[in-house]
Amino acid sequence: MPQKSKLGQNFLRDQQAIHRIVAALGDISNRTVVEIGPGRGAITELLATRAGHLIAIELDPVLAADLQSRFTPANGFPNFKLLRQDVLTVDFSALAHDAGQPLLVVGNLPYYITSPILTRLADAASSIDLAVLMVQREVADRVTASPGSSDYGLLSTTVQLYGQANPLFTLPPQAFSPPPEVHSTVFRWVFAPRFGTLGVPRDPFVSFLKACFAQKRKTLSNNLRNVGHTSQAIADALFHTGLSPQARAEELTLDHFAALFRALNA
Ligand code: SAM
């Protein structure tokens, strides 16, 4: 476990933001909600009051013990379950299976592991309906970016491959205690994996995207040569897809990537 000071513990103290985060989940009265990093329970209390079931995942043993003694059936929270666990070891598909329904995920994330958490949620995409997540503003900008923007990259395509991501609102450091060094943005991620409509197999296509974005300054052609495609095969595939020989990954939509992948693997 990282040192306590490194657990990304910036506790939310803006009541309006807490209400907006919970409202963004919609009607949760019959749903199983999973909260990542409940901390001192800033969002947890409203969630536990409104949700059908709430599963909270907290790594810090002291905070976990406090939550466990606060959210009890005797205190009016019969629907609360705590997992004292690293979120990166949680099996979200198993939680959804036990719940008998896809999950709603929410959290003011520990920023030091934002990308691994997003990847883990993506891996469990068929078990999740919706996630409302607070991340560093720059990360939210990348997650929700469109092709052509300087923020568009592998993180954008990775998240957007599994559904639609939209920013909701941004908070200044003073909304937290202690204040972090960065602004924070809440975004809403509606899960709807696109592999079927794009006509591509999941794992090979994810590897292909990583190869396309491997070196941002290089052309697609250069990046694809580095993973073993011949210049001729790449030129043919780009032509067939209607893309310029000088095309760069950050200009392409997921539809372009899928067409190029299919042309290269035809
Ligand atoms: N939800 C609370 C709030 O908004 O005030 C706390 C958010 S704080 C940014 C992140 C929380 O994630 C902390 O409580 C921290 O202990 C917890 N955390 C850090 N690393 C974790 C991990 N790997 N697994 C689960 N929880 C973790």
PDB file of N, CA and C and ligand atoms in Angstrom, residues 7-12 35-40 42-43 57-60 63 85-88 108-110 112-113, ligand 1:
ATOM      1  N   LEU A   7      -2.028   8.537  -0.787  1.00  0.00           N
ATOM      2  CA  LEU A   7      -3.257   7.847  -1.199  1.00  0.00           C
ATOM      3  C   LEU A   7      -4.241   8.761  -1.927  1.00  0.00           C
ATOM      4  N   GLY A   8      -3.812   9.948  -2.279  1.00  0.00           N
ATOM      5  CA  GLY A   8      -4.692  10.852  -3.023  1.00  0.00           C
ATOM      6  C   GLY A   8      -5.859  11.319  -2.180  1.00  0.00           C
ATOM      7  N   GLN A   9      -5.586  11.602  -0.901  1.00  0.00           N
ATOM      8  CA  GLN A   9      -6.690  11.940   0.008  1.00  0.00           C
ATOM      9  C   GLN A   9      -6.962  13.437   0.044  1.00  0.00           C
ATOM     10  N   ASN A  10      -7.835  13.884  -0.850  1.00  0.00           N
ATOM     11  CA  ASN A  10      -8.318  15.263  -0.845  1.00  0.00           C
ATOM     12  C   ASN A  10      -9.824  15.165  -0.692  1.00  0.00           C
ATOM     13  N   PHE A  11     -10.307  15.562   0.474  1.00  0.00           N
ATOM     14  CA  PHE A  11     -11.704  15.294   0.809  1.00  0.00           C
ATOM     15  C   PHE A  11     -12.617  16.438   0.342  1.00  0.00           C
ATOM     16  N   LEU A  12     -13.689  16.049  -0.310  1.00  0.00           N
ATOM     17  CA  LEU A  12     -14.618  17.028  -0.900  1.00  0.00           C
ATOM     18  C   LEU A  12     -15.429  17.694   0.208  1.00  0.00           C
ATOM     19  N   GLU A  35     -19.082   2.863  -4.821  1.00  0.00           N
ATOM     20  CA  GLU A  35     -18.293   4.085  -4.656  1.00  0.00           C
ATOM     21  C   GLU A  35     -16.819   3.739  -4.479  1.00  0.00           C
ATOM     22  N   ILE A  36     -15.980   4.355  -5.326  1.00  0.00           N
ATOM     23  CA  ILE A  36     -14.525   4.148  -5.236  1.00  0.00           C
ATOM     24  C   ILE A  36     -13.949   5.224  -4.318  1.00  0.00           C
ATOM     25  N   GLY A  37     -13.263   4.814  -3.268  1.00  0.00           N
ATOM     26  CA  GLY A  37     -12.579   5.750  -2.372  1.00  0.00           C
ATOM     27  C   GLY A  37     -13.525   6.636  -1.593  1.00  0.00           C
ATOM     28  N   PRO A  38     -14.363   6.075  -0.714  1.00  0.00           N
ATOM     29  CA  PRO A  38     -15.329   6.885   0.036  1.00  0.00           C
ATOM     30  C   PRO A  38     -14.679   7.836   1.032  1.00  0.00           C
ATOM     31  N   GLY A  39     -13.440   7.523   1.468  1.00  0.00           N
ATOM     32  CA  GLY A  39     -12.716   8.450   2.347  1.00  0.00           C
ATOM     33  C   GLY A  39     -13.449   8.668   3.655  1.00  0.00           C
ATOM     34  N   ARG A  40     -13.773   9.936   3.939  1.00  0.00           N
ATOM     35  CA  ARG A  40     -14.497  10.251   5.182  1.00  0.00           C
ATOM     36  C   ARG A  40     -16.001  10.271   4.979  1.00  0.00           C
ATOM     37  N   ALA A  42     -17.901  11.780   2.489  1.00  0.00           N
ATOM     38  CA  ALA A  42     -18.549  13.014   2.027  1.00  0.00           C
ATOM     39  C   ALA A  42     -19.703  12.723   1.064  1.00  0.00           C
ATOM     40  N   ILE A  43     -19.486  11.821   0.114  1.00  0.00           N
ATOM     41  CA  ILE A  43     -20.529  11.500  -0.875  1.00  0.00           C
ATOM     42  C   ILE A  43     -21.324  10.281  -0.395  1.00  0.00           C
ATOM     43  N   ILE A  57     -15.569   1.031  -1.658  1.00  0.00           N
ATOM     44  CA  ILE A  57     -14.247   0.384  -1.715  1.00  0.00           C
ATOM     45  C   ILE A  57     -13.200   1.359  -1.175  1.00  0.00           C
ATOM     46  N   GLU A  58     -12.629   1.055  -0.014  1.00  0.00           N
ATOM     47  CA  GLU A  58     -11.645   1.963   0.601  1.00  0.00           C
ATOM     48  C   GLU A  58     -10.412   1.175   1.025  1.00  0.00           C
ATOM     49  N   LEU A  59      -9.243   1.696   0.651  1.00  0.00           N
ATOM     50  CA  LEU A  59      -7.985   1.013   0.945  1.00  0.00           C
ATOM     51  C   LEU A  59      -7.423   1.391   2.313  1.00  0.00           C
ATOM     52  N   ASP A  60      -7.616   2.643   2.724  1.00  0.00           N
ATOM     53  CA  ASP A  60      -7.029   3.105   3.991  1.00  0.00           C
ATOM     54  C   ASP A  60      -7.735   2.424   5.171  1.00  0.00           C
ATOM     55  N   LEU A  63      -9.676   4.842   7.700  1.00  0.00           N
ATOM     56  CA  LEU A  63     -10.922   5.378   7.130  1.00  0.00           C
ATOM     57  C   LEU A  63     -11.955   4.261   6.974  1.00  0.00           C
ATOM     58  N   GLN A  85     -10.264  -2.738   0.463  1.00  0.00           N
ATOM     59  CA  GLN A  85      -9.529  -3.367  -0.632  1.00  0.00           C
ATOM     60  C   GLN A  85      -8.964  -2.316  -1.573  1.00  0.00           C
ATOM     61  N   ASP A  86      -7.915  -2.674  -2.283  1.00  0.00           N
ATOM     62  CA  ASP A  86      -7.393  -1.845  -3.373  1.00  0.00           C
ATOM     63  C   ASP A  86      -8.380  -1.954  -4.540  1.00  0.00           C
ATOM     64  N   VAL A  87      -8.880  -0.832  -5.010  1.00  0.00           N
ATOM     65  CA  VAL A  87      -9.867  -0.856  -6.101  1.00  0.00           C
ATOM     66  C   VAL A  87      -9.324  -1.583  -7.332  1.00  0.00           C
ATOM     67  N   LEU A  88      -8.002  -1.586  -7.493  1.00  0.00           N
ATOM     68  CA  LEU A  88      -7.416  -2.225  -8.673  1.00  0.00           C
ATOM     69  C   LEU A  88      -7.435  -3.744  -8.581  1.00  0.00           C
ATOM     70  N   ASN A 108     -14.871  10.185  -6.221  1.00  0.00           N
ATOM     71  CA  ASN A 108     -13.861  11.225  -6.315  1.00  0.00           C
ATOM     72  C   ASN A 108     -12.554  10.439  -6.264  1.00  0.00           C
ATOM     73  N   LEU A 109     -11.967  10.173  -7.417  1.00  0.00           N
ATOM     74  CA  LEU A 109     -10.919   9.154  -7.521  1.00  0.00           C
ATOM     75  C   LEU A 109      -9.609   9.582  -6.862  1.00  0.00           C
ATOM     76  N   PRO A 110      -8.862   8.598  -6.347  1.00  0.00           N
ATOM     77  CA  PRO A 110      -7.473   8.879  -5.960  1.00  0.00           C
ATOM     78  C   PRO A 110      -6.687   9.117  -7.253  1.00  0.00           C
ATOM     79  N   TYR A 112      -3.690   9.454  -8.216  1.00  0.00           N
ATOM     80  CA  TYR A 112      -2.438   8.776  -8.585  1.00  0.00           C
ATOM     81  C   TYR A 112      -2.668   7.483  -9.370  1.00  0.00           C
ATOM     82  N   ILE A 113      -3.910   6.968  -9.344  1.00  0.00           N
ATOM     83  CA  ILE A 113      -4.184   5.742 -10.114  1.00  0.00           C
ATOM     84  C   ILE A 113      -5.406   5.932 -11.039  1.00  0.00           C
TER      85      ILE A 113
HETATM   86  N1  SAM B   1     -14.752  10.287  -1.548  1.00  0.00           N
HETATM   87  C1  SAM B   1     -14.024  11.074  -0.585  1.00  0.00           C
HETATM   88  C2  SAM B   1     -14.338  12.537  -0.797  1.00  0.00           C
HETATM   89  O1  SAM B   1     -14.783  12.885  -1.918  1.00  0.00           O
HETATM   90  O2  SAM B   1     -14.125  13.330   0.114  1.00  0.00           O
HETATM   91  C3  SAM B   1     -12.506  10.826  -0.654  1.00  0.00           C
HETATM   92  C4  SAM B   1     -11.878  11.032  -2.023  1.00  0.00           C
HETATM   93  S1  SAM B   1     -10.116  11.009  -1.994  1.00  0.00           S
HETATM   94  C5  SAM B   1      -9.771  11.983  -3.432  1.00  0.00           C
HETATM   95  C6  SAM B   1      -9.667   9.381  -2.592  1.00  0.00           C
HETATM   96  C7  SAM B   1      -9.972   8.231  -1.637  1.00  0.00           C
HETATM   97  O3  SAM B   1      -9.529   7.007  -2.253  1.00  0.00           O
HETATM   98  C8  SAM B   1      -9.274   8.284  -0.288  1.00  0.00           C
HETATM   99  O4  SAM B   1     -10.189   7.998   0.733  1.00  0.00           O
HETATM  100  C9  SAM B   1      -8.185   7.203  -0.365  1.00  0.00           C
HETATM  101  O5  SAM B   1      -7.862   6.629   0.885  1.00  0.00           O
HETATM  102  C10 SAM B   1      -8.861   6.196  -1.287  1.00  0.00           C
HETATM  103  N2  SAM B   1      -7.914   5.343  -2.013  1.00  0.00           N
HETATM  104  C11 SAM B   1      -6.660   5.629  -2.424  1.00  0.00           C
HETATM  105  N3  SAM B   1      -6.125   4.617  -3.100  1.00  0.00           N
HETATM  106  C12 SAM B   1      -7.071   3.643  -3.152  1.00  0.00           C
HETATM  107  C13 SAM B   1      -7.109   2.351  -3.718  1.00  0.00           C
HETATM  108  N4  SAM B   1      -6.076   1.863  -4.402  1.00  0.00           N
HETATM  109  N5  SAM B   1      -8.237   1.610  -3.558  1.00  0.00           N
HETATM  110  C14 SAM B   1      -9.315   2.104  -2.887  1.00  0.00           C
HETATM  111  N6  SAM B   1      -9.326   3.338  -2.320  1.00  0.00           N
HETATM  112  C15 SAM B   1      -8.226   4.095  -2.445  1.00  0.00           C
END
